[in-house]
Amino acid sequence: MAIAALPAAARVVEADPLPPPTYVEAVRQAYNLIQGASPSDTVPARAALRVMVDGTRGTQPEILADLSARPPLYGDARQRLAALLAALDHPADTSDPGLAQQRLRDVMSMSRYDALHRPPSLLDRVQQWIQDRIHDLLRLLFGSGSGAQPPALWLYAIGIAVLLGLVVLIARAGRGRFSQGFEAPGDRPRLPADYFTEADRLAAAGDRVGAIRALCAAVAATLAGEGSWAGSPLTVREIFQRAPDYPSLRPLLLPFEAAVYGGRQVDRATYERAAAVAAAYRVKDQAAA
């Protein structure tokens, strides 16, 4: 009978594993495990890491990171564990929890803490997204092991360089340099009349996008000088803003931006309105000639 009862007893023992240590016990055991550990010995760090994970459920990420590092950061981990033990042995308490909570709410409602209640800005979200993608790339290239990882500063530098390059390309694209299709060879700046003639030719051929670019070039050359279209650092909008009747140029400017920047087509009615706006500058150019 005793022999027959042994399997049942073994099953009872297996069904009742030791409970995990309490929070305070886990912290104290981890501190004792690494108290005399040498910097190159990783065994105490692994044992303390298991104790902390079981007892604190990952609520002390800084300590877990110190223990997971290779070699383990025993000095920092001991300081953090000692400070945590002191805080657990002498917890902050109050005789009136309701009053303490009300005072906390009063403090947090001050204007100086408004930023804590606001959601992250668009720039913050973009920065966080870029950092997350870089960390994903690091994990893809080097894995997610607990060993030492290569520094990510060079990846951040590459990401910033790529972003700056995109910004430069976009800025250069917005400098009104979309006239390559109708720029005459040679170094001589083109006259506004040349652009008006080019616009008429392109419009007759059905190329209203090229024609509206030529109209913008003619108006820009009239406002800012003959070499402004090809050599000015200003955008078309910035050049047009010099005009005393800038709002009247919107029927010309907006279709140009939609066609050149947005890739949209220009219908006949839109082009005729733009040509009517530019006609006033054609008259001015002829009068000046």
CSV table of C-alpha atoms in Angstrom, one decimal:
chain,number,residue,atom,x,y,z
A,1,MET,CA,0.0,0.0,0.0
A,2,ALA,CA,2.8,2.4,0.8
A,3,ILE,CA,4.4,1.7,-2.6
A,4,ALA,CA,1.1,2.3,-4.4
A,5,ALA,CA,0.6,5.6,-2.6
A,6,LEU,CA,4.0,7.0,-3.8
A,7,PRO,CA,2.9,8.2,-7.3
A,8,ALA,CA,-0.1,10.0,-5.8
A,9,ALA,CA,2.2,11.8,-3.3
A,10,ALA,CA,4.6,12.7,-6.0
A,11,ARG,CA,1.7,14.2,-8.0
A,12,VAL,CA,0.6,16.3,-5.0
A,13,VAL,CA,4.1,17.6,-4.6
A,14,GLU,CA,4.4,18.5,-8.3
A,15,ALA,CA,1.0,20.2,-8.2
A,16,ASP,CA,2.1,22.6,-5.4
A,17,PRO,CA,5.2,24.5,-6.6
A,18,LEU,CA,6.8,27.0,-4.3
A,19,PRO,CA,5.1,30.4,-4.5
A,20,PRO,CA,7.1,33.2,-6.0
A,21,PRO,CA,8.8,35.5,-3.5
A,22,THR,CA,7.0,38.6,-2.4
A,23,TYR,CA,8.1,42.0,-3.8
A,24,VAL,CA,10.2,42.8,-0.8
A,25,GLU,CA,11.7,39.3,-0.6
A,26,ALA,CA,12.6,39.4,-4.3
A,27,VAL,CA,14.4,42.7,-4.0
A,28,ARG,CA,16.3,41.6,-0.9
A,29,GLN,CA,17.3,38.2,-2.4
A,30,ALA,CA,18.5,39.9,-5.6
A,31,TYR,CA,20.5,42.4,-3.5
A,32,ASN,CA,22.1,39.6,-1.5
A,33,LEU,CA,22.9,37.6,-4.7
A,34,ILE,CA,24.9,40.4,-6.3
A,35,GLN,CA,26.4,41.8,-3.1
A,36,GLY,CA,29.8,40.3,-3.5
A,37,ALA,CA,29.7,39.4,-7.2
A,38,SER,CA,32.8,40.1,-9.3
A,39,PRO,CA,32.3,42.3,-12.4
A,40,SER,CA,33.1,39.4,-14.8
A,41,ASP,CA,30.8,36.8,-13.1
A,42,THR,CA,27.4,36.6,-14.8
A,43,VAL,CA,26.0,33.8,-12.7
A,44,PRO,CA,24.8,36.0,-9.8
A,45,ALA,CA,23.3,38.4,-12.3
A,46,ARG,CA,21.3,35.7,-14.0
A,47,ALA,CA,20.0,34.4,-10.7
A,48,ALA,CA,19.1,37.9,-9.5
A,49,LEU,CA,17.4,38.6,-12.8
A,50,ARG,CA,15.2,35.5,-12.4
A,51,VAL,CA,14.3,36.5,-8.8
A,52,MET,CA,13.4,40.0,-9.9
A,53,VAL,CA,11.3,38.9,-12.8
A,54,ASP,CA,9.3,36.4,-10.7
A,55,GLY,CA,8.9,38.8,-7.7
A,56,THR,CA,8.5,42.2,-9.2
A,57,ARG,CA,6.8,41.3,-12.5
A,58,GLY,CA,9.1,43.6,-14.6
A,59,THR,CA,8.2,46.8,-12.6
A,60,GLN,CA,11.9,47.7,-12.2
A,61,PRO,CA,13.2,48.0,-15.8
A,62,GLU,CA,16.4,49.9,-14.8
A,63,ILE,CA,17.5,47.1,-12.5
A,64,LEU,CA,16.6,44.4,-15.0
A,65,ALA,CA,18.6,46.3,-17.6
A,66,ASP,CA,21.6,46.4,-15.3
A,67,LEU,CA,21.4,42.7,-14.6
A,68,SER,CA,20.9,41.8,-18.3
A,69,ALA,CA,23.9,43.8,-19.5
A,70,ARG,CA,27.1,42.0,-20.4
A,71,PRO,CA,29.1,42.4,-18.4
A,72,PRO,CA,26.5,43.1,-15.7
A,73,LEU,CA,26.4,46.6,-14.2
A,74,TYR,CA,26.7,45.4,-10.6
A,75,GLY,CA,27.5,48.8,-9.1
A,76,ASP,CA,24.5,50.6,-10.5
A,77,ALA,CA,22.2,47.6,-9.7
A,78,ARG,CA,23.4,47.5,-6.1
A,79,GLN,CA,22.7,51.2,-5.6
A,80,ARG,CA,19.2,50.9,-7.2
A,81,LEU,CA,18.4,47.8,-5.1
A,82,ALA,CA,19.6,49.4,-1.9
A,83,ALA,CA,17.5,52.5,-2.6
A,84,LEU,CA,14.5,50.4,-3.4
A,85,LEU,CA,14.8,48.4,-0.2
A,86,ALA,CA,15.0,51.6,1.8
A,87,ALA,CA,11.9,52.9,0.2
A,88,LEU,CA,10.0,49.6,0.8
A,89,ASP,CA,11.1,49.4,4.4
A,90,HIS,CA,9.9,53.0,5.0
A,91,PRO,CA,6.9,53.6,2.8
A,92,ALA,CA,5.4,57.0,2.6
A,93,ASP,CA,2.1,57.2,4.4
A,94,THR,CA,-0.4,59.8,5.4
A,95,SER,CA,-3.1,60.0,8.1
A,96,ASP,CA,-5.6,61.5,5.6
A,97,PRO,CA,-5.3,59.8,2.2
A,98,GLY,CA,-8.3,61.8,0.8
A,99,LEU,CA,-6.8,65.2,1.6
A,100,ALA,CA,-3.4,64.1,0.2
A,101,GLN,CA,-5.1,63.0,-3.0
A,102,GLN,CA,-7.0,66.3,-3.3
A,103,ARG,CA,-3.7,68.3,-2.8
A,104,LEU,CA,-2.1,66.2,-5.5
A,105,ARG,CA,-4.9,67.0,-7.9
A,106,ASP,CA,-4.6,70.7,-7.0
A,107,VAL,CA,-0.9,70.6,-7.8
A,108,MET,CA,-1.3,68.7,-11.0
A,109,SER,CA,-4.0,71.2,-12.2
A,110,MET,CA,-1.6,74.1,-12.1
A,111,SER,CA,-0.7,75.7,-15.5
A,112,ARG,CA,2.9,74.6,-15.2
A,113,TYR,CA,1.8,71.0,-15.7
A,114,ASP,CA,-0.4,71.6,-18.7
A,115,ALA,CA,2.1,69.9,-20.9
A,116,LEU,CA,1.6,66.7,-19.0
A,117,HIS,CA,-2.1,66.6,-20.0
A,118,ARG,CA,-1.6,67.5,-23.6
A,119,PRO,CA,-1.2,64.7,-26.2
A,120,PRO,CA,2.2,64.5,-28.0
A,121,SER,CA,2.5,66.9,-30.9
A,122,LEU,CA,2.9,65.9,-34.5
A,123,LEU,CA,6.7,66.5,-34.4
A,124,ASP,CA,6.9,64.3,-31.2
A,125,ARG,CA,5.0,61.5,-32.9
A,126,VAL,CA,7.2,61.7,-36.0
A,127,GLN,CA,10.4,61.6,-33.9
A,128,GLN,CA,9.0,58.7,-31.9
A,129,TRP,CA,8.1,56.8,-35.1
A,130,ILE,CA,11.6,57.3,-36.5
A,131,GLN,CA,13.2,56.1,-33.3
A,132,ASP,CA,10.9,53.0,-33.3
A,133,ARG,CA,11.9,52.2,-36.9
A,134,ILE,CA,15.6,52.5,-36.1
A,135,HIS,CA,15.2,50.2,-33.1
A,136,ASP,CA,13.3,47.7,-35.3
A,137,LEU,CA,16.2,47.8,-37.7
A,138,LEU,CA,18.7,47.2,-34.9
A,139,ARG,CA,16.7,44.2,-33.7
A,140,LEU,CA,16.5,42.9,-37.3
A,141,LEU,CA,20.2,43.3,-37.9
A,142,PHE,CA,21.6,42.2,-34.5
A,143,GLY,CA,18.8,40.3,-32.8
A,144,SER,CA,17.0,41.0,-29.6
A,145,GLY,CA,19.4,39.2,-27.2
A,146,SER,CA,20.4,40.5,-23.9
A,147,GLY,CA,24.0,40.8,-24.9
A,148,ALA,CA,25.8,44.1,-25.7
A,149,GLN,CA,24.3,45.9,-28.6
A,150,PRO,CA,26.1,48.2,-31.0
A,151,PRO,CA,25.5,51.9,-30.5
A,152,ALA,CA,22.6,53.3,-32.4
A,153,LEU,CA,24.1,56.8,-32.8
A,154,TRP,CA,25.4,56.1,-36.3
A,155,LEU,CA,21.9,54.9,-37.4
A,156,TYR,CA,20.4,58.1,-36.0
A,157,ALA,CA,23.0,60.1,-38.0
A,158,ILE,CA,22.1,58.2,-41.2
A,159,GLY,CA,18.4,58.8,-40.6
A,160,ILE,CA,18.9,62.5,-40.0
A,161,ALA,CA,21.1,62.8,-43.1
A,162,VAL,CA,18.5,61.1,-45.2
A,163,LEU,CA,15.8,63.4,-43.9
A,164,LEU,CA,17.9,66.5,-44.5
A,165,GLY,CA,18.6,65.3,-48.0
A,166,LEU,CA,14.8,65.0,-48.6
A,167,VAL,CA,14.2,68.5,-47.2
A,168,VAL,CA,16.9,69.9,-49.5
A,169,LEU,CA,15.4,68.2,-52.6
A,170,ILE,CA,11.9,69.4,-51.7
A,171,ALA,CA,13.2,72.9,-51.1
A,172,ARG,CA,15.0,73.0,-54.4
A,173,ALA,CA,12.0,71.7,-56.2
A,174,GLY,CA,10.0,74.6,-54.8
A,175,ARG,CA,12.3,77.3,-56.1
A,176,GLY,CA,10.4,77.7,-59.3
A,177,ARG,CA,12.9,75.8,-61.4
A,178,PHE,CA,10.4,74.0,-63.5
A,179,SER,CA,11.2,75.8,-66.6
A,180,GLN,CA,13.7,73.4,-68.1
A,181,GLY,CA,11.3,72.4,-70.8
A,182,PHE,CA,11.2,75.9,-72.2
A,183,GLU,CA,14.5,77.4,-71.2
A,184,ALA,CA,16.5,78.5,-74.3
A,185,PRO,CA,20.1,77.4,-74.4
A,186,GLY,CA,22.8,79.9,-73.6
A,187,ASP,CA,23.5,82.2,-70.6
A,188,ARG,CA,21.4,85.2,-71.6
A,189,PRO,CA,18.3,85.7,-69.3
A,190,ARG,CA,15.1,85.4,-71.2
A,191,LEU,CA,12.8,88.4,-71.5
A,192,PRO,CA,9.2,88.2,-70.2
A,193,ALA,CA,8.0,88.5,-73.9
A,194,ASP,CA,9.9,85.3,-74.6
A,195,TYR,CA,7.9,83.5,-71.9
A,196,PHE,CA,4.6,84.9,-73.1
A,197,THR,CA,5.4,83.7,-76.7
A,198,GLU,CA,6.4,80.3,-75.3
A,199,ALA,CA,3.1,80.1,-73.4
A,200,ASP,CA,1.1,80.9,-76.5
A,201,ARG,CA,2.9,78.2,-78.5
A,202,LEU,CA,2.5,75.5,-75.8
A,203,ALA,CA,-1.2,76.4,-75.3
A,204,ALA,CA,-1.8,76.0,-79.0
A,205,ALA,CA,-0.1,72.6,-78.9
A,206,GLY,CA,-2.4,71.5,-76.1
A,207,ASP,CA,0.3,71.5,-73.4
A,208,ARG,CA,-1.5,73.7,-70.9
A,209,VAL,CA,0.7,72.6,-68.0
A,210,GLY,CA,3.8,73.9,-69.8
A,211,ALA,CA,1.9,77.0,-70.9
A,212,ILE,CA,0.9,77.9,-67.4
A,213,ARG,CA,4.5,77.5,-66.2
A,214,ALA,CA,5.6,79.8,-69.0
A,215,LEU,CA,3.0,82.4,-67.9
A,216,CYS,CA,4.3,82.2,-64.3
A,217,ALA,CA,7.8,82.7,-65.6
A,218,ALA,CA,6.7,85.7,-67.6
A,219,VAL,CA,5.0,87.3,-64.6
A,220,ALA,CA,7.9,86.5,-62.3
A,221,ALA,CA,10.4,88.0,-64.8
A,222,THR,CA,8.2,91.1,-65.0
A,223,LEU,CA,8.0,91.5,-61.2
A,224,ALA,CA,11.6,90.5,-60.1
A,225,GLY,CA,13.7,90.9,-63.2
A,226,GLU,CA,14.7,88.8,-66.2
A,227,GLY,CA,16.9,86.3,-64.4
A,228,SER,CA,14.6,85.7,-61.5
A,229,TRP,CA,12.9,82.6,-62.9
A,230,ALA,CA,16.1,80.6,-63.4
A,231,GLY,CA,18.3,82.1,-60.7
A,232,SER,CA,16.2,83.5,-57.9
A,233,PRO,CA,16.3,81.6,-54.5
A,234,LEU,CA,12.6,82.6,-54.0
A,235,THR,CA,9.6,80.5,-54.7
A,236,VAL,CA,7.0,81.5,-57.3
A,237,ARG,CA,4.7,82.4,-54.5
A,238,GLU,CA,7.3,84.6,-52.8
A,239,ILE,CA,8.0,86.4,-56.1
A,240,PHE,CA,4.3,86.9,-56.7
A,241,GLN,CA,3.8,88.4,-53.2
A,242,ARG,CA,5.9,91.4,-54.4
A,243,ALA,CA,3.0,92.4,-56.7
A,244,PRO,CA,0.8,95.2,-55.4
A,245,ASP,CA,-2.2,93.2,-56.6
A,246,TYR,CA,-1.1,89.8,-55.3
A,247,PRO,CA,-4.6,88.4,-54.5
A,248,SER,CA,-5.5,88.9,-58.2
A,249,LEU,CA,-2.7,86.5,-59.2
A,250,ARG,CA,-4.2,83.5,-57.3
A,251,PRO,CA,-6.0,82.2,-60.5
A,252,LEU,CA,-2.6,81.9,-62.0
A,253,LEU,CA,-0.6,80.8,-59.0
A,254,LEU,CA,-2.9,78.1,-57.6
A,255,PRO,CA,-3.3,76.1,-60.9
A,256,PHE,CA,0.5,76.4,-61.3
A,257,GLU,CA,1.2,74.9,-57.9
A,258,ALA,CA,-1.5,72.2,-58.4
A,259,ALA,CA,0.0,71.2,-61.7
A,260,VAL,CA,3.7,71.4,-60.9
A,261,TYR,CA,3.7,70.3,-57.2
A,262,GLY,CA,0.6,68.1,-57.3
A,263,GLY,CA,0.8,66.6,-60.8
A,264,ARG,CA,-2.7,67.7,-61.8
A,265,GLN,CA,-3.8,68.7,-65.3
A,266,VAL,CA,-5.0,72.1,-66.3
A,267,ASP,CA,-8.3,72.3,-68.1
A,268,ARG,CA,-9.1,74.9,-70.7
A,269,ALA,CA,-11.3,77.1,-68.5
A,270,THR,CA,-8.6,77.2,-65.7
A,271,TYR,CA,-5.9,78.1,-68.2
A,272,GLU,CA,-8.0,80.8,-69.8
A,273,ARG,CA,-8.6,82.4,-66.4
A,274,ALA,CA,-4.8,82.2,-65.7
A,275,ALA,CA,-4.0,83.7,-69.1
A,276,ALA,CA,-6.4,86.6,-68.4
A,277,VAL,CA,-4.6,87.3,-65.2
A,278,ALA,CA,-1.2,87.2,-66.9
A,279,ALA,CA,-2.5,89.4,-69.8
A,280,ALA,CA,-2.2,92.5,-67.6
A,281,TYR,CA,1.5,91.8,-67.1
A,282,ARG,CA,1.9,91.2,-70.9
A,283,VAL,CA,0.6,94.7,-71.4
A,284,LYS,CA,3.0,96.1,-68.8
A,285,ASP,CA,5.9,94.3,-70.4
A,286,GLN,CA,5.0,95.7,-73.9
A,287,ALA,CA,4.6,99.2,-72.5
A,288,ALA,CA,8.0,99.0,-70.8
A,289,ALA,CA,9.5,97.8,-74.1
